[in-house]
Short mmCIF file of C-alpha atoms in Angstrom, two decimals:
data_model
loop_
_atom_site.label_atom_id
_atom_site.label_comp_id
_atom_site.label_asym_id
_atom_site.label_seq_id
_atom_site.Cartn_x
_atom_site.Cartn_y
_atom_site.Cartn_z
CA MET A 223 -12.88 -1.42 0.43
CA SER A 224 -16.20 -2.63 -0.98
CA PHE A 225 -19.79 -1.73 -0.11
CA ARG A 226 -23.06 -3.60 -0.39
CA ILE A 227 -25.87 -1.02 -0.46
CA SER A 228 -29.55 -1.82 -0.06
CA HIS A 229 -32.78 -0.14 0.94
CA CYS A 230 -33.39 -2.99 3.29
CA VAL A 231 -34.59 -2.91 6.89
CA GLY A 232 -35.47 -6.00 8.84
CA GLY A 233 -34.84 -8.18 5.82
CA ARG A 234 -37.66 -6.61 3.73
CA PHE A 235 -37.51 -3.99 1.02
CA GLU A 236 -39.31 -1.04 2.54
CA LYS A 237 -40.13 2.61 1.84
CA ARG A 238 -39.77 5.38 4.32
CA LEU A 239 -42.95 7.44 4.08
CA ARG A 240 -45.11 9.92 5.79
CA HIS A 241 -48.88 9.86 5.81
CA HIS A 242 -51.88 11.50 7.43
CA LYS A 243 -53.78 9.51 9.99
CA PRO A 244 -57.34 8.88 8.75
CA ASP A 245 -58.97 10.09 11.94
CA HIS A 246 -56.70 13.11 12.27
CA PRO A 247 -56.06 14.56 8.78
CA ARG A 248 -53.77 17.28 10.11
CA THR A 249 -51.52 14.91 12.01
CA VAL A 250 -48.42 13.70 10.14
CA VAL A 251 -46.50 10.65 11.34
CA TYR A 252 -43.38 9.01 9.93
CA GLY A 253 -42.76 5.33 9.59
CA LEU A 254 -41.92 2.26 7.57
CA LEU A 255 -44.27 0.46 5.21
CA SER A 256 -43.43 -2.89 3.66
CA LEU A 257 -44.29 -3.42 0.00
CA SER A 258 -46.33 -6.45 0.97
CA GLY A 259 -48.78 -4.10 2.65
CA LEU A 260 -48.52 -1.28 0.17
CA ASP A 261 -51.15 -2.70 -2.19
CA HIS A 262 -53.71 -2.89 0.64
CA PHE A 263 -52.97 0.67 1.64
CA ARG A 264 -53.24 1.95 -1.92
CA GLY A 265 -56.80 0.65 -2.00
CA GLY A 266 -57.78 3.26 0.57
CA VAL A 267 -58.35 6.97 0.42
CA GLN A 268 -54.83 7.81 1.67
CA ARG A 269 -53.13 6.61 -1.52
CA GLU A 270 -52.30 10.06 -2.86
CA ARG A 271 -50.67 11.18 0.37
CA LEU A 272 -47.74 8.73 0.37
CA GLU A 273 -44.36 10.36 -0.18
CA LEU A 274 -40.75 9.29 0.42
CA ILE A 275 -38.70 10.99 3.08
CA SER A 276 -34.98 10.85 3.93
CA LYS A 277 -34.95 10.78 7.71
CA PRO A 278 -34.78 7.83 10.11
CA PRO A 279 -38.16 6.38 11.09
CA ILE A 280 -39.79 7.77 14.20
CA VAL A 281 -43.05 5.82 14.23
CA LEU A 282 -43.42 2.36 12.73
CA VAL A 283 -46.58 1.92 10.67
CA GLN A 284 -47.65 -1.69 10.14
CA LEU A 285 -50.57 -2.62 7.90
CA ALA A 286 -52.75 -5.54 8.82
CA PRO A 287 -55.99 -6.87 7.29
CA LYS A 288 -58.02 -5.12 9.99
CA GLY A 289 -56.49 -1.73 9.42
CA LEU A 290 -53.64 0.55 10.33
CA HIS A 291 -51.70 0.03 13.55
CA VAL A 292 -49.41 2.84 14.65
CA TRP A 293 -46.75 2.16 17.24
CA SER A 294 -45.95 5.04 19.47
CA ASP A 295 -42.93 7.22 19.02
CA ALA A 296 -41.63 6.41 22.49
CA HIS A 297 -42.19 2.65 22.25
CA PHE A 298 -40.34 2.19 18.99
CA CYS A 299 -37.44 4.51 19.85
CA VAL A 300 -36.89 2.96 23.27
CA SER A 301 -37.33 -0.64 22.21
CA ALA A 302 -35.50 -0.54 18.90
CA HIS A 303 -33.46 2.44 17.80
CA THR A 304 -31.91 3.32 21.14
CA ARG A 305 -30.43 -0.17 21.28
CA GLU A 306 -28.08 0.73 18.44
CA GLY A 307 -24.88 1.63 20.24
CA ILE A 308 -22.54 2.23 17.33
CA ALA A 309 -22.67 5.51 15.42
CA GLY A 310 -20.22 7.80 13.74
CA VAL A 311 -19.01 9.46 10.56
CA ILE A 312 -16.91 7.75 7.90
CA PRO A 313 -15.07 9.50 5.02
CA LEU A 314 -15.56 7.76 1.66
CA LYS A 315 -14.54 8.19 -1.97
CA PRO A 316 -16.68 10.40 -4.25
CA HIS A 317 -18.32 7.54 -6.16
CA LEU A 318 -20.05 6.57 -2.92
CA GLN A 319 -22.26 9.64 -3.14
CA ARG A 320 -24.83 7.07 -4.22
CA ILE A 321 -25.32 6.23 -0.53
CA ARG A 322 -28.33 8.30 0.49
CA PRO A 323 -30.03 8.90 3.86
CA GLY A 324 -32.13 5.86 4.65
CA ASP A 325 -29.87 3.43 2.79
CA ALA A 326 -28.48 0.43 4.62
CA PHE A 327 -24.94 -0.54 3.66
CA THR A 328 -22.32 -3.06 4.71
CA ILE A 329 -18.56 -2.44 4.49
CA THR A 330 -16.30 -5.32 3.50
CA GLU A 331 -12.71 -4.51 4.45
CA PRO A 332 -10.69 -7.02 6.51
CA GLY A 333 -8.78 -5.27 9.26
CA PHE A 334 -11.14 -2.27 9.24
CA VAL A 335 -13.03 -1.60 12.46
CA LEU A 336 -16.42 -1.50 10.65
CA ASN A 337 -15.81 -4.68 8.65
CA GLY A 338 -19.04 -6.66 8.27
CA LEU A 339 -21.13 -4.11 10.20
CA LYS A 340 -24.53 -3.28 8.71
CA CYS A 341 -25.08 0.46 8.93
CA LEU A 342 -27.96 2.88 8.31
CA CYS A 343 -27.12 6.17 6.60
CA LEU A 344 -28.46 9.17 8.53
CA ASN A 345 -26.92 11.99 6.52
CA THR A 346 -24.30 12.67 3.85
CA ASP A 347 -22.00 15.63 3.26
CA TYR A 348 -19.92 15.91 0.07
CA ASP A 349 -16.92 18.24 -0.14
CA PRO A 350 -16.11 18.83 -3.85
CA ALA A 351 -12.80 20.49 -2.96
CA THR A 352 -11.40 17.29 -1.44
CA GLY A 353 -13.65 14.74 -3.17
CA VAL A 354 -14.60 13.26 0.20
CA VAL A 355 -18.09 12.04 1.09
CA ARG A 356 -18.75 12.01 4.84
CA VAL A 357 -21.51 9.59 5.79
CA SER A 358 -23.11 9.84 9.21
CA PHE A 359 -24.38 6.41 10.24
CA VAL A 360 -25.78 4.28 13.00
CA CYS A 361 -25.52 0.51 13.02
CA GLU A 362 -28.59 -1.41 11.87
CA THR A 363 -29.80 -4.61 13.57
CA ASP A 364 -32.48 -6.41 11.54
CA ALA A 365 -33.75 -8.43 14.49
CA LYS A 366 -34.86 -5.30 16.38
CA TYR A 367 -38.00 -4.95 14.26
CA PRO A 368 -39.69 -8.25 15.26
CA PHE A 369 -38.82 -7.44 18.87
CA ALA A 370 -40.22 -3.89 18.65
CA LEU A 371 -43.44 -5.23 17.09
CA GLY A 372 -43.88 -7.85 19.78
CA GLN A 373 -43.32 -10.70 17.32
CA ASP A 374 -40.25 -11.92 19.22
CA PRO A 375 -39.97 -11.61 23.02
CA THR A 376 -36.17 -11.88 22.96
CA PRO A 377 -34.27 -8.65 22.40
CA PRO A 378 -31.53 -8.95 19.78
CA GLU A 379 -27.88 -8.98 20.73
CA PRO A 380 -26.27 -5.56 20.08
CA GLN A 381 -23.76 -5.48 17.25
CA VAL A 382 -20.11 -5.26 18.18
CA LEU A 383 -17.10 -3.93 16.33
CA GLU A 384 -14.50 -6.26 14.92
CA PRO A 385 -11.34 -6.16 17.06
CA VAL A 386 -8.60 -4.41 15.09
CA ASP A 387 -4.87 -4.74 15.60
CA PRO A 388 -3.45 -1.20 15.22
CA ARG A 389 -0.22 -2.78 14.00
CA TYR A 390 -1.99 -4.41 11.05
CA VAL A 391 -1.00 -3.08 7.62
CA THR A 392 -3.23 -3.96 4.68
CA PRO A 393 -1.06 -5.92 2.23
CA PRO A 394 -0.85 -5.41 -1.54
CA GLN A 395 -3.59 -7.25 -3.40
CA PRO A 396 -3.15 -9.59 -6.39
CA GLY A 397 -3.04 -7.46 -9.51
CA ASP A 398 -1.58 -4.39 -7.78
CA TRP A 399 1.94 -5.37 -8.91
CA THR A 400 3.34 -7.41 -11.80
CA LEU A 401 6.79 -8.89 -12.45
CA ALA A 402 8.53 -9.14 -15.84
CA ALA A 403 12.00 -10.02 -17.11
CA SER A 404 13.79 -7.10 -18.76
CA THR A 405 17.29 -5.82 -19.58
CA LEU A 406 19.43 -2.75 -18.98
CA THR A 407 22.13 -1.59 -21.36
CA GLU A 408 25.40 -0.60 -19.68
CA SER A 409 28.34 0.37 -21.92
CA GLY A 410 26.91 -1.69 -24.74
CA THR A 411 26.31 -4.72 -22.52
CA GLN A 412 22.72 -5.88 -22.09
CA VAL A 413 22.24 -7.00 -18.50
CA PRO A 414 19.21 -9.01 -17.32
CA ILE A 415 17.09 -7.37 -14.64
CA LEU A 416 13.74 -7.92 -12.94
CA LEU A 417 11.15 -5.21 -13.61
CA VAL A 418 8.32 -4.69 -11.10
CA THR A 419 5.48 -2.34 -12.05
CA GLY A 420 2.30 -1.35 -10.26
CA SER A 421 1.05 1.09 -7.65
CA VAL A 422 0.44 1.28 -3.90
CA GLU A 423 -3.33 1.13 -3.32
CA ASN A 424 -3.02 1.24 0.49
CA PRO A 425 -3.44 4.96 1.36
CA THR A 426 -1.84 4.53 4.81
CA ALA A 427 1.36 2.88 3.56
CA GLU A 428 4.48 4.96 4.14
CA ALA A 429 6.84 2.83 2.05
CA VAL A 430 6.89 -0.16 -0.29
CA VAL A 431 9.57 -2.81 0.25
CA PHE A 432 10.86 -5.10 -2.51
CA ALA A 433 12.88 -8.30 -2.20
CA TYR A 434 13.82 -11.09 -4.60
CA ARG A 435 15.18 -14.63 -4.58
CA PRO A 436 15.72 -17.57 -6.95
CA TYR A 437 12.48 -19.49 -7.37
CA GLY A 438 11.89 -22.94 -5.93
CA VAL A 439 15.21 -23.51 -4.15
CA GLY A 440 14.33 -22.25 -0.65
CA ALA A 441 16.77 -19.34 -0.82
CA GLU A 442 16.62 -16.38 1.54
CA TRP A 443 15.01 -13.16 0.34
CA THR A 444 17.44 -10.45 -0.79
CA PRO A 445 16.10 -6.95 0.10
CA VAL A 446 16.55 -4.18 -2.45
CA GLY A 447 15.51 -1.23 -0.28
CA GLN A 448 12.35 0.71 0.53
CA ASP A 449 10.72 3.03 -1.97
CA ASP A 450 8.31 5.93 -1.72
CA PRO A 451 4.59 4.90 -1.82
CA ASN A 452 4.26 6.87 -5.07
CA THR A 453 6.61 4.40 -6.76
CA ILE A 454 5.18 2.75 -9.89
CA LYS A 455 8.31 0.93 -11.12
CA ARG A 456 11.25 -0.89 -9.53
CA GLU A 457 14.24 -2.24 -11.47
CA ILE A 458 16.11 -5.00 -9.66
CA GLY A 459 19.63 -5.53 -10.97
CA GLY A 460 21.39 -7.30 -8.12
CA ALA A 461 23.11 -10.62 -8.75
CA ILE A 462 20.64 -11.76 -11.40
CA THR A 463 21.83 -14.94 -13.11
CA PRO A 464 20.83 -15.22 -16.77
CA GLY A 465 18.31 -17.98 -17.49
CA THR A 466 17.35 -18.40 -13.81
CA GLN A 467 13.80 -18.14 -12.46
CA TYR A 468 13.22 -15.47 -9.83
CA GLU A 469 10.29 -14.36 -7.70
CA VAL A 470 9.75 -10.97 -6.08
CA SER A 471 7.89 -10.06 -2.88
CA VAL A 472 6.17 -6.72 -2.27
CA THR A 473 5.48 -5.53 1.29
CA TYR A 474 4.01 -2.29 2.66
CA ARG A 475 5.35 -0.46 5.72
CA ARG A 476 3.57 1.92 8.09
CA GLY A 477 5.77 3.14 10.94
CA ASN A 478 7.58 0.08 12.28
CA ASN A 479 4.88 -2.33 11.12
CA PHE A 480 4.92 -4.36 7.91
CA SER A 481 2.17 -6.05 5.91
CA ASP A 482 2.16 -9.63 4.76
CA PRO A 483 4.14 -9.93 1.52
CA LEU A 484 2.58 -10.34 -1.90
CA VAL A 485 4.72 -12.85 -3.80
CA LEU A 486 4.60 -12.27 -7.55
CA SER A 487 4.60 -15.10 -10.08
CA PRO A 488 8.16 -16.08 -11.06
CA VAL A 489 9.81 -15.09 -14.33
CA THR A 490 12.96 -16.30 -16.09
CA ALA A 491 15.81 -13.77 -16.29
CA GLY A 492 17.06 -12.92 -19.77
CA GLU A 493 20.50 -13.54 -21.22
CA LEU A 494 23.62 -11.42 -20.86
CA THR A 495 24.91 -10.04 -24.16
CA THR A 496 28.22 -8.22 -24.54
CA PRO A 497 29.38 -5.99 -27.41
CA PRO A 498 32.35 -6.84 -29.66
CA THR A 499 35.75 -6.26 -28.10
CA PRO A 500 36.63 -2.57 -28.53
CA ASP A 501 39.54 -1.44 -30.69
CA SER A 502 39.71 -4.75 -32.56
CA VAL A 503 40.77 -5.14 -36.16
CA ASN A 504 40.57 -8.60 -37.68
CA GLY A 505 40.59 -10.11 -34.22
CA SER A 506 43.70 -8.26 -33.02
CA ILE A 507 43.49 -5.71 -30.20
CA HIS A 508 45.10 -2.35 -30.88
CA VAL A 509 45.36 0.03 -27.94
CA ILE A 510 47.16 3.29 -27.48
CA LYS A 511 49.44 3.52 -24.47
CA ASN A 512 47.82 4.94 -21.30
CA THR A 513 44.58 5.91 -23.05
CA VAL A 514 41.38 6.15 -21.08
CA VAL A 515 38.24 4.59 -22.52
CA PRO A 516 34.78 6.08 -21.95
CA SER A 517 33.64 5.25 -18.46
CA ALA A 518 30.45 3.60 -17.30
CA SER A 519 28.54 5.86 -14.93
CA SER A 520 25.25 6.11 -13.11
CA TYR A 521 23.48 8.91 -11.23
CA VAL A 522 20.22 8.47 -9.31
CA ALA A 523 18.75 11.38 -7.36
CA ALA A 524 16.02 9.32 -5.69
CA ASN A 525 16.40 8.32 -2.07
CA VAL A 526 17.17 4.78 -0.93
CA GLU A 527 16.04 4.08 2.62
CA GLY A 528 18.18 1.85 4.78
CA SER A 529 16.94 -1.11 6.80
CA GLY A 530 18.78 -0.97 10.11
CA THR A 531 21.31 -3.77 10.43
CA THR A 532 20.31 -5.27 7.06
CA ARG A 533 22.56 -4.46 4.13
CA VAL A 534 20.88 -2.28 1.50
CA ARG A 535 22.32 -1.84 -1.99
CA VAL A 536 22.54 1.88 -2.82
CA ALA A 537 24.42 1.78 -6.16
CA GLU A 538 25.77 -0.66 -8.72
CA LEU A 539 27.45 -0.68 -12.14
CA ILE A 540 28.35 -3.39 -14.63
CA TYR A 541 31.50 -2.95 -16.67
CA THR A 542 33.26 -5.14 -19.26
CA SER A 543 37.01 -4.82 -18.71
CA SER A 544 39.86 -5.71 -21.04
CA GLY A 545 42.04 -6.46 -18.01
CA SER A 546 43.51 -2.99 -17.36
CA LYS A 547 43.29 -0.86 -14.25
CA LEU A 548 39.77 0.33 -13.29
CA VAL A 549 39.15 3.51 -11.32
CA LEU A 550 35.89 3.42 -9.35
CA ARG A 551 34.32 6.52 -7.86
CA PHE A 552 31.22 6.79 -5.67
CA ASN A 553 29.56 9.68 -3.87
CA ALA A 554 26.22 10.23 -2.18
CA LEU A 555 24.49 12.43 0.37
CA VAL A 556 23.80 10.37 3.51
CA ASP A 557 21.50 11.28 6.38
CA TRP A 558 21.39 8.52 8.99
CA ARG A 559 20.16 9.33 12.51
CA HIS A 560 19.44 7.49 15.75
CA GLU A 561 17.47 10.03 17.78
CA PRO A 562 17.39 10.97 20.51
CA SER A 563 21.00 10.56 21.64
CA GLY A 564 21.46 7.08 20.19
CA SER A 565 24.84 5.73 19.19
CA PHE A 566 25.50 3.69 16.04
CA THR A 567 28.13 3.01 13.40
CA LEU A 568 27.41 3.45 9.69
CA TYR A 569 29.14 0.96 7.38
CA THR A 570 29.77 1.26 3.64
CA GLU A 571 31.18 -1.58 1.58
CA VAL A 572 32.18 -1.87 -2.10
CA ARG A 573 32.04 -5.38 -3.57
CA ARG A 574 32.80 -6.98 -6.91
CA GLN A 575 31.42 -10.11 -8.57
CA THR A 576 31.10 -11.48 -12.07
CA VAL A 577 27.89 -10.66 -13.86
CA SER A 578 26.73 -14.23 -13.29
CA GLY A 579 27.19 -13.74 -9.51
CA VAL A 580 30.39 -15.78 -9.14
CA GLY A 581 33.40 -14.70 -7.06
CA ASP A 582 31.74 -12.07 -4.85
CA ILE A 583 34.57 -10.32 -2.97
CA GLN A 584 34.97 -7.25 -0.78
CA ILE A 585 36.98 -4.44 -2.37
CA LEU A 586 36.64 -1.79 0.35
CA GLN A 587 34.87 -1.28 3.68
CA GLU A 588 34.58 2.05 5.51
CA ASN A 589 32.70 3.07 8.64
CA MET A 590 31.92 6.14 10.71
CA ALA A 591 30.67 6.19 14.30
CA ALA A 592 28.02 8.42 15.86
CA PRO A 593 28.71 8.10 19.61
CA GLY A 594 25.34 9.40 20.78
CA ASP A 595 24.61 12.29 23.16
CA THR A 596 24.63 15.35 20.89
CA ALA A 597 26.19 13.37 18.01
CA ASP A 598 23.32 11.03 17.18
CA GLY A 599 23.39 11.41 13.40
CA ILE A 600 25.61 11.44 10.32
CA THR A 601 24.72 13.91 7.57
CA ALA A 602 27.45 14.33 4.98
CA LYS A 603 28.73 13.50 1.52
CA TRP A 604 30.26 10.04 1.32
CA PRO A 605 33.00 9.98 -1.39
CA ILE A 606 34.85 6.79 -2.35
CA ASP A 607 37.74 6.61 -4.81
CA LEU A 608 39.54 3.30 -5.40
CA GLU A 609 41.40 1.25 -8.02
CA ASP A 610 40.91 -2.37 -9.00
CA THR A 611 42.58 -4.50 -11.69
CA PRO A 612 40.60 -7.67 -12.34
CA SER A 613 41.23 -9.97 -15.28
CA ALA A 614 39.36 -9.34 -18.52
CA GLY A 615 35.62 -9.94 -18.26
CA SER A 616 32.29 -8.43 -17.24
CA TYR A 617 31.90 -7.44 -13.61
CA ARG A 618 29.29 -6.00 -11.30
CA TYR A 619 30.52 -3.46 -8.75
CA TYR A 620 28.05 -2.47 -6.05
CA VAL A 621 27.90 -0.41 -2.84
CA GLU A 622 26.01 -1.48 0.29
CA MET A 623 25.27 0.46 3.48
CA TRP A 624 23.99 -0.62 6.89
CA SER A 625 23.95 0.40 10.54
CA THR A 626 24.77 -1.32 13.81
CA ALA A 627 21.40 -0.15 15.24
CA SER A 628 18.06 -1.58 14.12
CA ASN A 629 15.77 1.20 15.39
CA MET A 630 17.10 4.12 13.37
CA THR A 631 14.94 7.24 12.98
CA ALA A 632 16.39 8.16 9.56
CA GLN A 633 18.30 6.05 7.01
CA ASN A 634 18.48 8.11 3.83
CA THR A 635 20.99 7.88 0.97
CA ARG A 636 20.25 10.10 -2.03
CA SER A 637 21.92 11.81 -5.01
CA ARG A 638 23.95 8.66 -5.65
CA PHE A 639 26.73 8.80 -8.26
CA MET A 640 28.95 5.91 -9.32
CA SER A 641 31.45 5.63 -12.21
CA ILE A 642 34.06 3.20 -13.52
CA THR A 643 36.88 4.30 -15.80
CA GLU A 644 39.34 1.89 -17.43
CA GLN A 645 42.93 2.98 -18.06
CA ARG A 646 44.13 0.70 -20.81
CA THR A 647 47.78 0.40 -21.78
CA ASN A 648 49.96 -1.65 -24.11
CA THR A 649 52.86 -1.84 -21.69
#
């Protein structure tokens, strides 16, 4: 949100002052005096009695070559100020303490109800405990002054508020988020990932949603879940192909409403590097019968929020196998609900693909039903234990979850653990 602040009324730079009427020294009136007339006034005996005030004008004082003309309190208030139909109080950030009573300011914030409205500050109240400045204001119409002075017989049109769609969510702005190519090291293997860094500058956003896709080929976006608005970093592992350009979109969510996406400039994914073959001596593999090699494992306590009927990846691991049996274990705390009394089925699927994204196959699919009525949610641990024996190579195993209902009230998967152990043998 940006502000343009001026001490401007009616298109002229003016001072709010009080002065004593020449013929009634004890009478004090308030008004406005343009700088164009200030030099004439300073030539008179009232020069030393000018002083700034911080209250809205009550009487307009206009200087003319023939002398001082004072418009009555009633005339000016009825013909000008009472036409202003928009007033209120707006909370602002502490640096806007510079707005003082008598200042005119304009807010520039698309989608905000006061966008483009010129306002006159009536009073300010700063709360140091919260850092909030509350500005009391009334809208300011420049054309009311010529009308009140009889210079224009046509009354100005009252200002109106910009229609606001309550479903509108302010999107992320360029520069809020950046995309870079990076790598993760899993069991000695360096895996290319996409690294998104930044911060959510929209204070009303309840979640930030990331998605990615190959750049320039018209592919569909692949969602990678919804994160907390305090998120400052997102690592996207997914099926990232080395040497391929990718772009990432960032969207904000408030309730069931989503902002327009910010699409970040594409980057080229790095290369996949694997360590030397374990237990090798002069190129020959030496293994001990039925030994178990150190497993690859991952634990993430943070929550991953589901997306209704859309698959959301909740865990993944990359492992380089020598061709022996792999034991995969997964567990997480799930809390999926469809309140009140809504039925749904929660699906979990384990899939395997090569690191380059080839040969994506289903290894296991499980589901649990919540029939509704009093059973409208599933809150439990979700353990998976399975075996797989692919040929030697590097593989990505990942777990996805989704629901058969799109309007879920809770879709939380947290405390996610996943491990892969290889049982190598020489038999």
